mmCIF file of C-alpha atoms in Angstrom:
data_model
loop_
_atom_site.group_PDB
_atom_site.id
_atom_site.type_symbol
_atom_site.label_atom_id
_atom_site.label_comp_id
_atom_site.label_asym_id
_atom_site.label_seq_id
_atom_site.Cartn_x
_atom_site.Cartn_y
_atom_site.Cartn_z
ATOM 1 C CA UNK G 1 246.664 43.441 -32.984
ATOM 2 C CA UNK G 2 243.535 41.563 -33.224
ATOM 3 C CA UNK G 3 242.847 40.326 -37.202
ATOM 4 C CA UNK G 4 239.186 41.745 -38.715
ATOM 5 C CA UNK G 5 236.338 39.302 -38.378
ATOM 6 C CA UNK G 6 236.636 36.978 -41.802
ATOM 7 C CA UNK G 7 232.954 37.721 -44.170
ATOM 8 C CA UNK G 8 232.455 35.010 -46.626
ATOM 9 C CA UNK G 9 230.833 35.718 -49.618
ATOM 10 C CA UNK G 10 229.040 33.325 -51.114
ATOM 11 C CA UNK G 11 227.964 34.390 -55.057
ATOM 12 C CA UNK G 12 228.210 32.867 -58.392
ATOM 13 C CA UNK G 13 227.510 36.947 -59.258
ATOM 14 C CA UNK G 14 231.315 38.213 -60.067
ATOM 15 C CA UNK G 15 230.010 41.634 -59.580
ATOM 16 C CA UNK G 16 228.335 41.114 -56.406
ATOM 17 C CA UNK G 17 232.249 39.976 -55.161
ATOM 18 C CA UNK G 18 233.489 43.255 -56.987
ATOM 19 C CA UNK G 19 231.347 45.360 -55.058
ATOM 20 C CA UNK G 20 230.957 43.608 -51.556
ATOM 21 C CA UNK G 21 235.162 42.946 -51.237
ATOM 22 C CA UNK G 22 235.375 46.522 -50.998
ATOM 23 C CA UNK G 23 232.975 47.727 -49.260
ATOM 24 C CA UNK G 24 233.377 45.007 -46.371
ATOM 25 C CA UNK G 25 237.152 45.972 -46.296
ATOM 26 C CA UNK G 26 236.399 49.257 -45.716
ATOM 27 C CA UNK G 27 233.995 48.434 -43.066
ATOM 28 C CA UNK G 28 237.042 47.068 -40.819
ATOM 29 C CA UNK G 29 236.266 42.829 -41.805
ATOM 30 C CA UNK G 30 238.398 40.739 -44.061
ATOM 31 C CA UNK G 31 236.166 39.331 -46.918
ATOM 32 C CA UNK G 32 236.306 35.841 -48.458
ATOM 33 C CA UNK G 33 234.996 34.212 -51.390
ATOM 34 C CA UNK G 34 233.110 31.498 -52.737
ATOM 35 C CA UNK G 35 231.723 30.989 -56.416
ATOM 36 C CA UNK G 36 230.139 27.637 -55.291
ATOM 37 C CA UNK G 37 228.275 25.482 -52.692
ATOM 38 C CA UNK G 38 232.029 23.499 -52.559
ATOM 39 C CA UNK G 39 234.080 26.097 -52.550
ATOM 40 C CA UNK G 40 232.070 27.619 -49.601
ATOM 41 C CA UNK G 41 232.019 24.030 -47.813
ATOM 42 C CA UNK G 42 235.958 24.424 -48.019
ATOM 43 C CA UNK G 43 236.234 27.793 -47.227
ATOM 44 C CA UNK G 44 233.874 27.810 -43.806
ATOM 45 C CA UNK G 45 235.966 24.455 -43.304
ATOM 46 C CA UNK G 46 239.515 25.752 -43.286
ATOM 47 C CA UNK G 47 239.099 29.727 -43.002
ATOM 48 C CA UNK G 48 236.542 30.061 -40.020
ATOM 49 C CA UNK G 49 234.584 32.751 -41.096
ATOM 50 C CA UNK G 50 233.145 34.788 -38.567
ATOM 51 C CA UNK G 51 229.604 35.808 -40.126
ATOM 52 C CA UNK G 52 228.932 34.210 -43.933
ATOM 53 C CA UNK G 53 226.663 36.031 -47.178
ATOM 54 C CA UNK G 54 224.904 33.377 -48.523
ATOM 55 C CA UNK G 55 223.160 33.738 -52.234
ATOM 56 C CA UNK G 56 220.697 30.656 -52.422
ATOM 57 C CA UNK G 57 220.986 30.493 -56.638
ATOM 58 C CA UNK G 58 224.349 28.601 -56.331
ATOM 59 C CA UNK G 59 225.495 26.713 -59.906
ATOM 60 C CA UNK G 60 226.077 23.794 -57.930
ATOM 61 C CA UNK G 61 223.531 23.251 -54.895
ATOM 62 C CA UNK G 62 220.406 25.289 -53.989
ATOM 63 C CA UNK G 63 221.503 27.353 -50.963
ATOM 64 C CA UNK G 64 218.669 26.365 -49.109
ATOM 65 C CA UNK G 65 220.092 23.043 -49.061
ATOM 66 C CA UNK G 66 223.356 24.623 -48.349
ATOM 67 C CA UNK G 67 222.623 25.811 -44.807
ATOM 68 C CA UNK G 68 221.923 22.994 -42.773
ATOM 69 C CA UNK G 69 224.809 21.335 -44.206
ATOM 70 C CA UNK G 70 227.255 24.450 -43.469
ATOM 71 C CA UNK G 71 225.714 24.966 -39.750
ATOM 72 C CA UNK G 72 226.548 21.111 -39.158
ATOM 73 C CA UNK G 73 229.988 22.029 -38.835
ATOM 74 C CA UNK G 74 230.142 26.056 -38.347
ATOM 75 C CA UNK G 75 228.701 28.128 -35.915
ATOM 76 C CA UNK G 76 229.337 31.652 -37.863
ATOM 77 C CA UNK G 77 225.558 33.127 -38.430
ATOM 78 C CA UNK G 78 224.619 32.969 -41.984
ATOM 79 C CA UNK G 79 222.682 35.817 -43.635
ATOM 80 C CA UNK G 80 220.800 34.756 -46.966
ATOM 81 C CA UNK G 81 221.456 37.601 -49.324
ATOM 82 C CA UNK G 82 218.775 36.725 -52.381
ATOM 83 C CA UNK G 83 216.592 37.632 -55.371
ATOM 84 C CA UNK G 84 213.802 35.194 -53.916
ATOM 85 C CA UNK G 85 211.484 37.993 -51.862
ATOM 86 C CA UNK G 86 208.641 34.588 -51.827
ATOM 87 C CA UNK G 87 207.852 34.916 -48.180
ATOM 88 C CA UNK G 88 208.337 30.914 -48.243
ATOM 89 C CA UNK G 89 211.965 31.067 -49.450
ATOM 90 C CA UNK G 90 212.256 33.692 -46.240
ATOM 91 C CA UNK G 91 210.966 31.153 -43.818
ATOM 92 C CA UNK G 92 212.680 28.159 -45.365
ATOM 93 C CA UNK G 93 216.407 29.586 -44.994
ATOM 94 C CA UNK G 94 215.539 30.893 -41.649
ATOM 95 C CA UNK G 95 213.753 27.285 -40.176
ATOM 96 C CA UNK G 96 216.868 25.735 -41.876
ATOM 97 C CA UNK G 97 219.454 27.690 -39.840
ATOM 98 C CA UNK G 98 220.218 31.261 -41.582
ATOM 99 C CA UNK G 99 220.142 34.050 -39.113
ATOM 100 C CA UNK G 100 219.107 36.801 -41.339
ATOM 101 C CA UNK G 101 217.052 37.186 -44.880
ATOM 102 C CA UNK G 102 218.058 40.040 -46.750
ATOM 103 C CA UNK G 103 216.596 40.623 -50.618
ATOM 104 C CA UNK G 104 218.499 41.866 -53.542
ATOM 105 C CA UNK G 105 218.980 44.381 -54.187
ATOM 106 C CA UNK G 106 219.841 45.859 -50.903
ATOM 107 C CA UNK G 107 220.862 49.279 -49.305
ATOM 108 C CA UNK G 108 225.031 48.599 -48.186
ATOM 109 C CA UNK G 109 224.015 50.549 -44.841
ATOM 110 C CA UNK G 110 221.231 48.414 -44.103
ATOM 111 C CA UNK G 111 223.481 45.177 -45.021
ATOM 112 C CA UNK G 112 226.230 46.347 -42.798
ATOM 113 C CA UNK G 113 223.792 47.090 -39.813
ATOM 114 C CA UNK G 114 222.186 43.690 -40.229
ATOM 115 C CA UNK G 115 225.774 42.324 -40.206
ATOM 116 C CA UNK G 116 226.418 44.153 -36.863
ATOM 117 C CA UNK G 117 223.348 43.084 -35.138
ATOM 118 C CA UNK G 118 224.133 39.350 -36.127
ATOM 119 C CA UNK G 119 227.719 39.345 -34.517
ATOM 120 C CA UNK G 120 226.083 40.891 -31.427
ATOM 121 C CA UNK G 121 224.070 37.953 -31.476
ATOM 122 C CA UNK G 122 226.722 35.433 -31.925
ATOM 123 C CA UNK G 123 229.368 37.122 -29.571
ATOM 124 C CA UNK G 124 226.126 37.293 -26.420
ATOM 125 C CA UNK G 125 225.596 33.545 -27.598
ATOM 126 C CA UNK G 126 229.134 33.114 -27.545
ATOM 127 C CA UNK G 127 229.137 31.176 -30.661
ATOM 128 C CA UNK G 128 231.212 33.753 -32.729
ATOM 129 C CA UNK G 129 234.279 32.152 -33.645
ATOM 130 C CA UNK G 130 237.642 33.910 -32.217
ATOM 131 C CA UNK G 131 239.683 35.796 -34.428
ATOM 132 C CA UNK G 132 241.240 33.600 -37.162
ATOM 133 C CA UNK G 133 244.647 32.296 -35.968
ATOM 134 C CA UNK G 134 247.540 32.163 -37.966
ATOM 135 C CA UNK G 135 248.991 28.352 -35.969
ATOM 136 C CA UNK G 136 247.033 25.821 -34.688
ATOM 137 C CA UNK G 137 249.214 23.627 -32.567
ATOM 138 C CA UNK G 138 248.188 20.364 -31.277
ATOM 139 C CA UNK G 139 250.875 18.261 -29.214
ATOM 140 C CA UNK G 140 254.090 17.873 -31.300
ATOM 141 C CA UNK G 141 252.121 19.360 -34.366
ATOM 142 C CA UNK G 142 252.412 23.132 -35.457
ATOM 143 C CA UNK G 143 250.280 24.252 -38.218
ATOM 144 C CA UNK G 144 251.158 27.077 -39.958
ATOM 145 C CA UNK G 145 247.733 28.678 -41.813
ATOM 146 C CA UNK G 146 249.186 31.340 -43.880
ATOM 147 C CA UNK G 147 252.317 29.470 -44.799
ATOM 148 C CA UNK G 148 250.278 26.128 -45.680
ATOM 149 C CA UNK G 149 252.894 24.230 -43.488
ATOM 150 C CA UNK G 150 252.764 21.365 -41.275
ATOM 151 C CA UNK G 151 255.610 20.193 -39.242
ATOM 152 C CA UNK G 152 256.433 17.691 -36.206
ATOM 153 C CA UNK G 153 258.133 19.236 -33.807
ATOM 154 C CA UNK G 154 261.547 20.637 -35.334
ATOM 155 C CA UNK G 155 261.419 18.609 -38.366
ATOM 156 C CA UNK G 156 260.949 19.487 -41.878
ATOM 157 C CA UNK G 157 257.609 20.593 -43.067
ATOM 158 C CA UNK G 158 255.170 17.452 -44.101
ATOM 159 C CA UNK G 159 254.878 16.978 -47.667
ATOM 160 C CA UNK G 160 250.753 17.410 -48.033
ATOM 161 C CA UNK G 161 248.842 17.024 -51.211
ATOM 162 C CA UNK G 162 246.082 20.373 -51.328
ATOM 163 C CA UNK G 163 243.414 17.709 -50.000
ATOM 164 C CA UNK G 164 245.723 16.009 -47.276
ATOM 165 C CA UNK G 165 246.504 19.778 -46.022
ATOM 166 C CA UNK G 166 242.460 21.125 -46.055
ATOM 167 C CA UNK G 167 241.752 17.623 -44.255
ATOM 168 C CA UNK G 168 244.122 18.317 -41.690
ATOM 169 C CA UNK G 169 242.795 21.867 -41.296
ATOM 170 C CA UNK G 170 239.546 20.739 -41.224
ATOM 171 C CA UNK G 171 240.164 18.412 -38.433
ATOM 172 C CA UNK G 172 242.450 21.239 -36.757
ATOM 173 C CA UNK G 173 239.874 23.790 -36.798
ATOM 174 C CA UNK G 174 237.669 21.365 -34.721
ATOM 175 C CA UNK G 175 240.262 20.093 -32.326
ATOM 176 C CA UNK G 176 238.782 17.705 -29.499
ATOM 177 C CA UNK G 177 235.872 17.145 -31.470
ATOM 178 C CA UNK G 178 234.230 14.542 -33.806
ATOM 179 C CA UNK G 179 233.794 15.257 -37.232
ATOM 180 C CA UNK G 180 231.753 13.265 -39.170
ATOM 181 C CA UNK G 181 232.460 11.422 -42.821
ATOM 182 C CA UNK G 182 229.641 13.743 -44.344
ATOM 183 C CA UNK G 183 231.180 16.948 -42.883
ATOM 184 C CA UNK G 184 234.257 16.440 -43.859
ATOM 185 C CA UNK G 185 233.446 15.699 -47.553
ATOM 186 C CA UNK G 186 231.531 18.139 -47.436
ATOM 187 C CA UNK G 187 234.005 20.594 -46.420
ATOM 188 C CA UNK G 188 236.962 19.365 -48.417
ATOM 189 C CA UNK G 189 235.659 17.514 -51.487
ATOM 190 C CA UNK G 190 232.290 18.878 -51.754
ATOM 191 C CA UNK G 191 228.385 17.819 -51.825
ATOM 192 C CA UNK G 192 229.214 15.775 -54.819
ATOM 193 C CA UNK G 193 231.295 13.272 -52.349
ATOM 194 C CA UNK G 194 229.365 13.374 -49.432
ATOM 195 C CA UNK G 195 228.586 9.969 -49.294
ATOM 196 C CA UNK G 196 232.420 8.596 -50.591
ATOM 197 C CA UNK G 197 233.024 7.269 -46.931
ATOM 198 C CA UNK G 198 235.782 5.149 -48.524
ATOM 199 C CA UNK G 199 237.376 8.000 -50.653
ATOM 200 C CA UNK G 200 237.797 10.033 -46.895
ATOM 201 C CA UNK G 201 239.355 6.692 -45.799
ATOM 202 C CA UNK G 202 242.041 6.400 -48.221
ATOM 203 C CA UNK G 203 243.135 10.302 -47.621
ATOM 204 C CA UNK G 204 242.788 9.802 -43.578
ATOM 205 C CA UNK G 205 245.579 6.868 -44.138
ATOM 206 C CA UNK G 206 247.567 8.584 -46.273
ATOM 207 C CA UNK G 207 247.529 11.593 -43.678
ATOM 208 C CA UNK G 208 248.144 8.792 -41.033
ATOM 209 C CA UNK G 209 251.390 7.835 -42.622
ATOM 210 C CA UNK G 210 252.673 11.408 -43.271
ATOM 211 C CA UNK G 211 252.047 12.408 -39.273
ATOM 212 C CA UNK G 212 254.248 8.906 -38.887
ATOM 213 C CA UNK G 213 254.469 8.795 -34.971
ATOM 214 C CA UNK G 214 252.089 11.466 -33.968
ATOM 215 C CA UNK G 215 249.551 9.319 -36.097
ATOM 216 C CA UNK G 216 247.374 8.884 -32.944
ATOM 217 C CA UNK G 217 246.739 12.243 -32.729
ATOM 218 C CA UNK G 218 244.004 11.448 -35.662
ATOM 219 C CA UNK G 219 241.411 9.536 -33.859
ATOM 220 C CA UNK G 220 238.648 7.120 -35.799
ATOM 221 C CA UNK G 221 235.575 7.648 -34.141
ATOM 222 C CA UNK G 222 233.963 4.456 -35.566
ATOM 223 C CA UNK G 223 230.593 4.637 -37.655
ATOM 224 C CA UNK G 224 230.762 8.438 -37.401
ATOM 225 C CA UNK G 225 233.475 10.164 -38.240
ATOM 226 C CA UNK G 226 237.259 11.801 -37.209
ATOM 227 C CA UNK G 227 238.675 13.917 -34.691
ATOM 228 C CA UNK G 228 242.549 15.240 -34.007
ATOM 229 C CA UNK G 229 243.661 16.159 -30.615
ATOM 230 C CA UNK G 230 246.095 15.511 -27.979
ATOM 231 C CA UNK G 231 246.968 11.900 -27.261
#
């Protein structure tokens, strides 16, 4: 059986969460959630989302500047879900990558149709993300996404700190290609790193080390970024 397309929700409103969860779930997709402009970096990262909800008043970044840095790395549409009905705001999210504008408050049938049409869109573009899977493998490395585990081969799992594992997911996710320094803080430590190229370098060793002989699976692309595939 095919898992639901993954929603994420991204709110600092705990009662826009309290009624979108349900309502999404009962539409037949799986929602996610993000209180933050990090916590949606991470989540979009490691969770591939296949359409996101994007509120621009964010405690921690202005969604507008939120968008281009989420479509750098993910290709789910994003419909801007906001207060702001200023005609500019509208044209600003859309120039800056957002698929859809839809102002608070809003009728649930009219956000769920709007939701339809923009996976239509993505699936004819084919740039809707497949269904969510549950293990990523890449040469002698399994990844296990609902267990959190890593292993090589049939040894023991890899002991990963939180930030070692959503690095390696983040690479993972984008097997075969180059991520770059500011996507990846972005996705795993947030806008308030993006520029700690030597921070990302530390944790890319350290992840080097734990993968011990399958190290060269985690390629240095230099000057740009990382990517992990198949040596």
């Amino acid at each position: 059986m095919s898992q639901p397309p993954r929603i994420l929700v991204v709110d600092d409103e705990k009662q826009i969460h309290r009624f979108l969860g349900p309502a999404l779930g009962a539409a037949g997709y799986a929602p996610l959630r993000a209180e933050t402009a990090q916590e949606a970096l991470r989540t979009a990262a490691t969770a591939a989302p296949a359409l996101l909800l994007l509120d621009l008043g964010l405690p921690d970044m202005d969604g507008q500047a939120l968008i281009p840095r989420l479509r750098a790395f993910c290709p789910a549409p994003i419909l801007v879900v906001s207060a702001r009905g200023q005609e500019t705001e509208k044209v600003a999210a859309l120039d800056a990558g957002a698929e859809d504008y839809v102002e608070k408050p809003f009728s649930l049938a009219e956000l769920l149709a709007r939701i339809r049409v923009a996976l239509r869109r993505a699936e004819a573009a084919g740039a809707a993300p497949a269904p969510a899977a549950a293990r990523i493998e890449i040469g002698p490395l399994a990844i296990d996404l609902e267990r959190r585990l890593a292993r090589l081969g049939e040894d023991p799992p890899l002991h990963l700190t939180p930030r070692e594992w959503e690095l390696l997911v983040a690479l993972a996710r984008a097997r075969g290609r180059v991520m770059t320094q500011r996507q990846l803080l972005d996705a795993v430590w947030g806008p308030a790193h993006a520029e700690d190229a030597q921070y990302l370098r530390v944790y890319v060793g350290h992840l080097r080390q734990k993968l011990g002989a399958a190290a060269g699976l985690l390629r240095t692309e230099p000057g740009v970024g990382y990517r992990l595939e198949e040596g």
